[in-house]
Tab-separated table of C-alpha atoms in Angstrom:
chain	number	residue	atom	x	y	z
J	1	MET	CA	-46.307	-91.061	1.002
J	2	SER	CA	-49.621	-91.108	2.515
J	3	GLN	CA	-52.377	-91.734	0.132
J	4	GLY	CA	-55.861	-89.809	0.299
J	5	ALA	CA	-59.405	-90.962	0.311
J	6	PRO	CA	-60.427	-92.508	-3.088
J	7	LYS	CA	-61.443	-90.318	-5.626
J	8	SER	CA	-64.914	-90.406	-6.592
J	9	ASN	CA	-65.871	-90.358	-10.339
J	10	ARG	CA	-69.228	-88.878	-9.687
J	11	PRO	CA	-69.824	-85.620	-11.594
J	12	SER	CA	-69.290	-82.269	-9.101
J	13	GLY	CA	-72.528	-80.896	-8.109
J	14	GLN	CA	-74.143	-84.228	-7.203
J	15	ARG	CA	-74.730	-85.824	-3.769
J	16	LEU	CA	-72.759	-88.576	-2.467
J	17	GLY	CA	-75.020	-91.784	-1.836
J	18	LEU	CA	-74.750	-94.015	1.095
J	19	GLY	CA	-72.832	-96.353	-0.694
J	20	ASP	CA	-70.365	-93.458	-1.609
J	21	LEU	CA	-69.903	-92.398	1.696
J	22	ALA	CA	-68.953	-96.408	2.951
J	23	SER	CA	-66.266	-96.325	0.277
J	24	LEU	CA	-64.730	-92.917	1.658
J	25	ARG	CA	-64.700	-94.291	5.045
J	26	ASP	CA	-63.100	-97.540	4.194
J	27	GLY	CA	-60.756	-95.721	2.151
J	28	LEU	CA	-59.549	-93.251	5.102
J	29	LYS	CA	-59.585	-96.324	7.708
J	30	ALA	CA	-57.203	-98.278	5.488
J	31	ASP	CA	-54.903	-95.237	4.835
J	32	ALA	CA	-54.751	-94.907	8.821
J	33	GLU	CA	-53.949	-98.625	9.434
J	34	ARG	CA	-51.034	-98.274	6.663
J	35	ARG	CA	-49.606	-95.360	8.645
J	36	GLU	CA	-49.798	-97.018	11.994
J	37	ALA	CA	-48.267	-100.169	10.555
J	38	GLU	CA	-45.110	-97.905	9.268
J	39	ARG	CA	-44.937	-96.355	12.677
J	40	ILE	CA	-44.755	-99.588	14.233
J	41	ALA	CA	-41.987	-100.942	12.003
J	42	ALA	CA	-39.978	-97.938	12.550
J	43	GLU	CA	-39.944	-98.153	15.969
J	44	ALA	CA	-39.163	-101.811	15.880
J	45	ALA	CA	-36.072	-101.089	13.508
J	46	ALA	CA	-35.001	-98.564	16.115
J	47	GLN	CA	-35.080	-100.785	19.067
J	48	ARG	CA	-33.037	-103.522	17.055
J	49	ALA	CA	-30.400	-101.110	16.118
J	50	HIS	CA	-30.444	-99.877	20.084
J	51	GLU	CA	-30.071	-103.509	21.154
J	52	GLU	CA	-27.375	-104.478	18.775
J	53	ALA	CA	-25.318	-101.506	19.951
J	54	ASN	CA	-25.575	-102.314	23.585
J	55	VAL	CA	-24.389	-106.093	22.563
J	56	PHE	CA	-21.500	-104.763	21.068
J	57	ARG	CA	-20.311	-102.390	23.677
J	58	SER	CA	-20.687	-105.359	26.387
J	59	SER	CA	-18.669	-107.486	23.895
J	60	ILE	CA	-15.672	-105.141	23.682
J	61	GLY	CA	-15.744	-103.963	27.424
J	62	GLY	CA	-13.972	-100.625	28.228
J	63	VAL	CA	-12.324	-98.294	25.501
J	64	ASN	CA	-9.212	-96.386	26.599
J	65	GLN	CA	-7.574	-93.748	24.472
J	66	LEU	CA	-4.194	-94.697	22.943
J	67	ARG	CA	-1.201	-92.521	24.219
J	68	ASP	CA	1.437	-91.148	21.958
J	69	ARG	CA	4.102	-93.183	23.511
J	70	ASN	CA	6.270	-94.940	21.071
J	71	ARG	CA	4.811	-93.140	18.303
J	72	VAL	CA	6.755	-92.583	15.302
J	73	SER	CA	6.457	-89.510	13.479
J	74	HIS	CA	7.436	-89.635	9.894
J	75	PRO	CA	8.509	-86.086	8.462
J	76	PRO	CA	6.942	-85.590	5.125
J	77	GLN	CA	8.891	-86.336	1.915
J	78	HIS	CA	10.115	-83.598	-0.035
J	79	PRO	CA	11.631	-83.696	-3.617
J	80	ALA	CA	15.159	-83.329	-3.611
J	81	PRO	CA	16.193	-79.866	-4.391
J	82	VAL	CA	17.852	-79.331	-7.663
J	83	PRO	CA	21.474	-78.295	-7.598
J	84	VAL	CA	21.035	-75.302	-9.878
J	85	GLN	CA	23.956	-73.252	-8.568
J	86	SER	CA	26.088	-76.382	-8.644
J	87	GLN	CA	25.270	-77.047	-12.135
J	88	LEU	CA	26.081	-73.310	-13.109
J	89	ASN	CA	29.370	-73.798	-11.365
J	90	ASP	CA	30.186	-77.174	-13.442
J	91	GLN	CA	28.869	-75.249	-16.504
J	92	ALA	CA	31.380	-72.485	-15.817
J	93	VAL	CA	34.431	-74.929	-15.184
J	94	LEU	CA	33.575	-76.689	-18.427
J	95	GLU	CA	33.709	-73.414	-20.343
J	96	ALA	CA	37.012	-72.459	-18.508
J	97	SER	CA	38.512	-75.705	-19.382
J	98	LEU	CA	41.723	-75.618	-21.270
J	99	SER	CA	42.526	-77.664	-24.403
J	100	ASP	CA	45.845	-79.312	-25.031
J	101	GLU	CA	45.217	-78.937	-29.004
J	102	PHE	CA	45.029	-75.316	-29.196
J	103	ASP	CA	47.269	-73.841	-31.836
J	104	ILE	CA	49.006	-70.829	-30.852
J	105	GLU	CA	51.614	-70.319	-33.735
J	106	ASN	CA	49.665	-67.595	-35.415
J	107	LEU	CA	49.227	-65.853	-32.218
J	108	LEU	CA	52.788	-65.674	-30.892
J	109	ASP	CA	55.772	-63.357	-31.783
J	110	THR	CA	58.047	-66.242	-32.223
J	111	GLU	CA	61.185	-64.178	-32.112
J	112	GLU	CA	60.463	-62.524	-28.856
J	113	MET	CA	58.433	-65.415	-27.302
J	114	SER	CA	55.709	-62.857	-26.507
J	115	PHE	CA	52.027	-62.600	-26.737
J	116	ARG	CA	49.380	-59.553	-26.732
J	117	ARG	CA	45.540	-59.319	-27.136
J	118	PRO	CA	43.939	-57.453	-29.957
J	119	GLY	CA	44.053	-53.858	-28.621
J	120	ILE	CA	47.192	-54.142	-26.379
J	121	GLY	CA	49.966	-52.030	-27.754
J	122	LEU	CA	53.425	-52.786	-27.957
J	123	ASP	CA	54.612	-50.736	-25.255
J	124	VAL	CA	52.815	-52.985	-22.814
J	125	ILE	CA	55.186	-55.693	-23.983
J	126	ARG	CA	58.417	-53.620	-23.486
J	127	LYS	CA	57.318	-52.582	-20.099
J	128	LEU	CA	56.611	-56.198	-19.117
J	129	ARG	CA	60.125	-57.473	-20.613
J	130	ARG	CA	61.766	-54.198	-18.817
J	131	GLY	CA	60.296	-55.490	-15.475
J	132	GLU	CA	58.052	-52.134	-15.079
J	133	TRP	CA	55.519	-54.398	-14.292
J	134	VAL	CA	56.328	-56.078	-10.941
J	135	PRO	CA	55.031	-59.751	-10.302
J	136	GLN	CA	52.935	-59.670	-7.254
J	137	ASP	CA	52.346	-63.547	-7.087
J	138	LYS	CA	53.883	-66.679	-8.757
J	139	ILE	CA	53.075	-70.294	-9.431
J	140	ASP	CA	55.866	-72.878	-9.817
J	141	LEU	CA	54.575	-75.887	-11.967
J	142	HIS	CA	57.998	-78.059	-11.540
J	143	GLY	CA	57.239	-81.696	-10.847
J	144	LEU	CA	53.519	-81.554	-11.891
J	145	ARG	CA	52.119	-83.670	-14.646
J	146	ARG	CA	50.457	-82.016	-17.575
J	147	GLU	CA	46.862	-82.507	-16.178
J	148	GLU	CA	47.854	-81.143	-12.477
J	149	ALA	CA	49.615	-78.282	-14.009
J	150	ARG	CA	46.823	-77.283	-16.128
J	151	GLU	CA	44.250	-77.219	-13.115
J	152	ALA	CA	46.911	-75.481	-11.280
J	153	LEU	CA	47.358	-72.811	-13.381
J	154	ALA	CA	43.533	-72.184	-14.316
J	155	GLU	CA	42.915	-72.072	-10.527
J	156	PHE	CA	46.144	-69.672	-9.918
J	157	LEU	CA	44.859	-67.350	-12.482
J	158	ARG	CA	41.115	-67.014	-11.251
J	159	ARG	CA	42.420	-66.297	-7.807
J	160	SER	CA	44.857	-63.561	-8.798
J	161	VAL	CA	42.203	-61.811	-11.118
J	162	ARG	CA	39.808	-62.225	-8.090
J	163	ASN	CA	42.219	-60.649	-5.736
J	164	GLY	CA	43.298	-58.024	-8.092
J	165	VAL	CA	46.494	-58.963	-9.049
J	166	ARG	CA	47.705	-57.318	-12.178
J	167	CYS	CA	51.253	-59.223	-12.895
J	168	VAL	CA	52.212	-62.988	-12.214
J	169	ARG	CA	55.152	-65.096	-12.956
J	170	VAL	CA	54.706	-68.585	-14.210
J	171	ILE	CA	57.629	-70.803	-13.671
J	172	HIS	CA	57.188	-74.138	-16.007
J	173	GLY	CA	60.986	-74.842	-15.928
J	174	LYS	CA	63.698	-75.541	-18.637
J	175	GLY	CA	63.224	-79.198	-18.881
J	176	ASN	CA	66.392	-79.965	-17.156
J	177	GLY	CA	65.077	-82.490	-15.332
J	178	SER	CA	63.142	-84.400	-18.091
J	179	PRO	CA	64.450	-87.541	-19.838
J	180	ASP	CA	65.186	-85.991	-23.117
J	181	LYS	CA	66.015	-82.417	-21.718
J	182	LEU	CA	63.311	-80.894	-23.444
J	183	PRO	CA	60.972	-78.296	-21.591
J	184	VAL	CA	57.783	-80.473	-21.465
J	185	LEU	CA	55.540	-77.785	-19.869
J	186	LYS	CA	56.931	-74.811	-21.798
J	187	GLY	CA	54.666	-74.933	-24.791
J	188	LYS	CA	51.670	-76.255	-22.896
J	189	VAL	CA	51.705	-73.234	-20.548
J	190	ARG	CA	51.824	-70.917	-23.346
J	191	SER	CA	48.995	-72.589	-25.032
J	192	TRP	CA	46.876	-72.337	-22.059
J	193	LEU	CA	47.724	-69.037	-21.200
J	194	VAL	CA	46.350	-67.867	-24.662
J	195	GLN	CA	43.062	-69.429	-24.132
J	196	LYS	CA	42.401	-67.450	-20.750
J	197	GLU	CA	40.577	-64.393	-21.351
J	198	GLU	CA	41.713	-62.654	-18.280
J	199	VAL	CA	45.314	-63.114	-19.745
J	200	ILE	CA	46.274	-59.978	-22.000
J	201	ALA	CA	49.845	-60.271	-22.538
J	202	PHE	CA	52.973	-62.325	-21.603
J	203	VAL	CA	56.719	-62.278	-22.239
J	204	GLN	CA	59.637	-64.755	-21.611
J	205	ALA	CA	60.988	-63.711	-18.027
J	206	ARG	CA	64.396	-62.030	-17.777
J	207	GLU	CA	67.422	-64.198	-16.453
J	208	THR	CA	66.981	-63.170	-13.125
J	209	GLN	CA	63.295	-63.930	-12.994
J	210	GLY	CA	63.782	-67.617	-14.641
J	211	GLY	CA	64.690	-66.813	-18.137
J	212	ALA	CA	63.491	-69.585	-20.435
J	213	GLY	CA	62.020	-71.348	-17.697
J	214	ALA	CA	59.378	-68.662	-17.045
J	215	VAL	CA	56.981	-66.312	-18.251
J	216	MET	CA	55.779	-62.776	-16.946
J	217	VAL	CA	51.788	-62.656	-17.311
J	218	LEU	CA	49.770	-59.322	-17.184
J	219	LEU	CA	46.259	-59.841	-16.256
J	220	ARG	CA	42.966	-57.998	-16.860
J	221	GLN	CA	41.536	-55.848	-14.153
J	222	PRO	CA	38.762	-57.554	-12.821
J	223	ARG	CA	35.222	-55.865	-14.242
J	224	THR	CA	33.740	-53.580	-11.131
């Protein structure tokens, strides 16, 4: 920033003498010389920058724009989606899983080997036993291991309810092929059926439908 002429300490209203005028002239001259020196220095710095830029361009030669050939474009990395629906499905399967430790002794009519949910009348059991409910589908669990039979039965019941089937026949066998001639799956099947909410009643099948080796199952109508 330029400085002005030196201020005089003389009280205002007094005339300047020759000495004062000489001092003022010298101050103005010094200020002008300083501004000229700053201008010359700025011009010299600009000239040096220009010369250095010319040296750099001449040393690297001509410049061509890079082509896009062989250029690899990497897609943006998005976080893996959360399998919410799969988690819900797994939770539903877990909730619908069947236990082999479920006690049904106090739920079965052991004399008639039948079961009915609370609110289901005895007339339903009688009609089911007389064959008034015609089975629309069946599943044969012969030859399956316990785990396989449990999963197959659960899936069969889900599919039947989804398709609007009301009555099915579940064949578990009489145990004639087992080493000790005992019906291995008979008690398990009844226990699994009681645990399924879609099952509202079941009875042992008539002799023409498998007798002690099968059960007739009445299913709940799907909710609409």
